[in-house]
XYZ file of C-alpha atoms in Angstrom:
147
model
C -74.633 -74.096 -57.515
C -76.584 -70.862 -57.185
C -79.944 -70.505 -58.919
C -79.975 -68.339 -62.017
C -81.312 -64.859 -61.480
C -83.938 -63.569 -63.893
C -82.792 -61.000 -66.444
C -84.017 -57.435 -65.959
C -87.121 -56.135 -67.661
C -86.968 -52.585 -68.894
C -90.220 -50.697 -68.832
C -90.423 -47.142 -69.956
C -93.314 -44.834 -69.419
C -93.587 -41.683 -71.519
C -96.175 -38.995 -71.034
C -96.622 -36.716 -74.003
C -98.953 -33.770 -74.142
C -100.326 -31.553 -76.866
C -100.497 -27.778 -77.202
C -99.906 -26.031 -73.878
C -99.809 -29.240 -71.903
C -96.871 -31.195 -70.569
C -94.928 -34.388 -71.278
C -93.122 -36.638 -68.796
C -91.292 -39.919 -69.152
C -90.406 -42.726 -66.828
C -88.255 -45.782 -67.383
C -88.049 -48.832 -65.210
C -86.106 -52.044 -65.465
C -87.622 -55.010 -63.681
C -86.255 -58.420 -62.814
C -88.889 -60.912 -63.901
C -89.236 -64.236 -65.728
C -88.381 -64.125 -69.422
C -91.715 -65.708 -70.332
C -93.741 -62.923 -68.719
C -95.822 -60.803 -71.077
C -94.438 -57.285 -71.508
C -97.838 -56.024 -72.678
C -99.247 -57.087 -69.304
C -96.423 -55.216 -67.548
C -97.146 -52.117 -69.609
C -100.843 -52.282 -68.807
C -100.105 -52.759 -65.106
C -97.722 -49.756 -64.999
C -100.348 -47.631 -66.725
C -102.968 -48.793 -64.208
C -100.710 -48.178 -61.186
C -99.748 -44.730 -62.437
C -103.390 -43.694 -62.706
C -104.237 -45.317 -59.356
C -101.447 -43.290 -57.719
C -102.733 -40.132 -59.353
C -106.324 -40.831 -58.259
C -105.215 -41.544 -54.686
C -103.603 -38.100 -54.672
C -106.491 -36.177 -56.196
C -105.021 -36.035 -59.707
C -106.809 -36.854 -62.950
C -106.064 -39.969 -64.965
C -103.579 -39.863 -67.819
C -104.847 -40.927 -71.244
C -102.847 -43.650 -73.012
C -100.716 -42.397 -75.938
C -99.619 -44.975 -78.520
C -96.965 -42.757 -80.124
C -95.434 -41.981 -76.734
C -95.460 -45.711 -76.030
C -93.416 -46.249 -79.183
C -90.724 -43.906 -77.878
C -90.942 -45.560 -74.473
C -90.751 -49.084 -75.860
C -87.724 -48.337 -78.049
C -85.822 -46.949 -75.061
C -86.892 -49.894 -72.903
C -85.419 -52.241 -75.514
C -82.139 -50.303 -75.370
C -82.052 -50.412 -71.560
C -82.708 -54.152 -71.563
C -80.143 -54.762 -74.323
C -77.380 -52.788 -72.636
C -78.356 -53.686 -69.054
C -77.343 -50.105 -68.263
C -79.860 -47.843 -66.554
C -79.685 -44.276 -67.847
C -81.835 -41.443 -69.114
C -82.578 -41.122 -72.817
C -80.245 -38.436 -74.202
C -82.417 -38.120 -77.337
C -85.775 -37.928 -75.586
C -86.686 -34.393 -76.644
C -85.852 -35.029 -80.307
C -87.746 -38.333 -80.275
C -90.845 -36.814 -78.675
C -90.702 -33.924 -81.168
C -90.392 -36.274 -84.148
C -92.634 -39.157 -83.096
C -95.198 -37.763 -80.644
C -95.689 -33.989 -80.807
C -93.734 -30.752 -80.945
C -96.428 -29.073 -78.815
C -95.248 -29.875 -75.304
C -94.096 -27.575 -72.527
C -91.997 -29.855 -70.295
C -90.555 -33.367 -70.227
C -89.402 -35.336 -67.185
C -88.069 -38.871 -66.904
C -88.076 -41.598 -64.247
C -85.679 -44.546 -64.461
C -85.100 -47.456 -62.069
C -84.738 -51.208 -61.495
C -87.058 -53.403 -59.423
C -88.287 -56.972 -59.074
C -91.667 -56.198 -60.640
C -93.984 -53.452 -61.814
C -95.683 -53.058 -58.423
C -92.325 -52.762 -56.643
C -91.140 -50.174 -59.167
C -94.262 -48.084 -58.667
C -93.766 -48.266 -54.884
C -90.159 -47.118 -55.285
C -91.218 -44.262 -57.546
C -93.835 -43.087 -55.077
C -91.274 -43.218 -52.239
C -88.904 -40.917 -54.165
C -89.823 -37.222 -54.194
C -88.614 -36.550 -57.737
C -90.232 -39.627 -59.255
C -93.429 -39.024 -57.297
C -93.565 -35.427 -58.545
C -93.294 -36.669 -62.135
C -96.094 -39.201 -61.613
C -98.386 -36.676 -59.920
C -97.484 -33.744 -62.171
C -99.743 -31.673 -64.420
C -99.709 -34.081 -67.350
C -102.481 -35.444 -69.530
C -101.152 -38.469 -71.462
C -98.903 -41.440 -70.853
C -97.187 -44.054 -72.976
C -95.665 -47.213 -71.496
C -93.170 -49.529 -73.178
C -91.624 -52.760 -71.914
C -88.718 -54.966 -72.993
C -86.856 -57.869 -71.374
C -83.145 -58.569 -71.262
C -81.929 -61.776 -72.869
């Protein structure tokens, strides 16, 4: 008998900006134990994002609770469906729930065995890395686990 594999964890990071600033989003799905604390995963992704920015001469992103709400809702959907995809309603959701004063939105999605591995994969991918290191000012992170 093969051991059971852990269900994926979906983590979504959304960066939303005000006025003439920018918004970006990132979604990740992670395989991890069901008992793990998603709030801890969210905090770790936020920390790793800002560490990556600092290591590359970029300023830290402020945490945005409203953007995290958008991120968390999409993470729940990714975990529920076990289907990795971009949020087709992202712009409308950011407009309605975060701010209408943004100038750009990007999105990162992926699966990994943990938050640290996902961040490493993002930084190894030019497009994802560009989103992480872009000219943004706020970030929201949401996490959900598959059942």
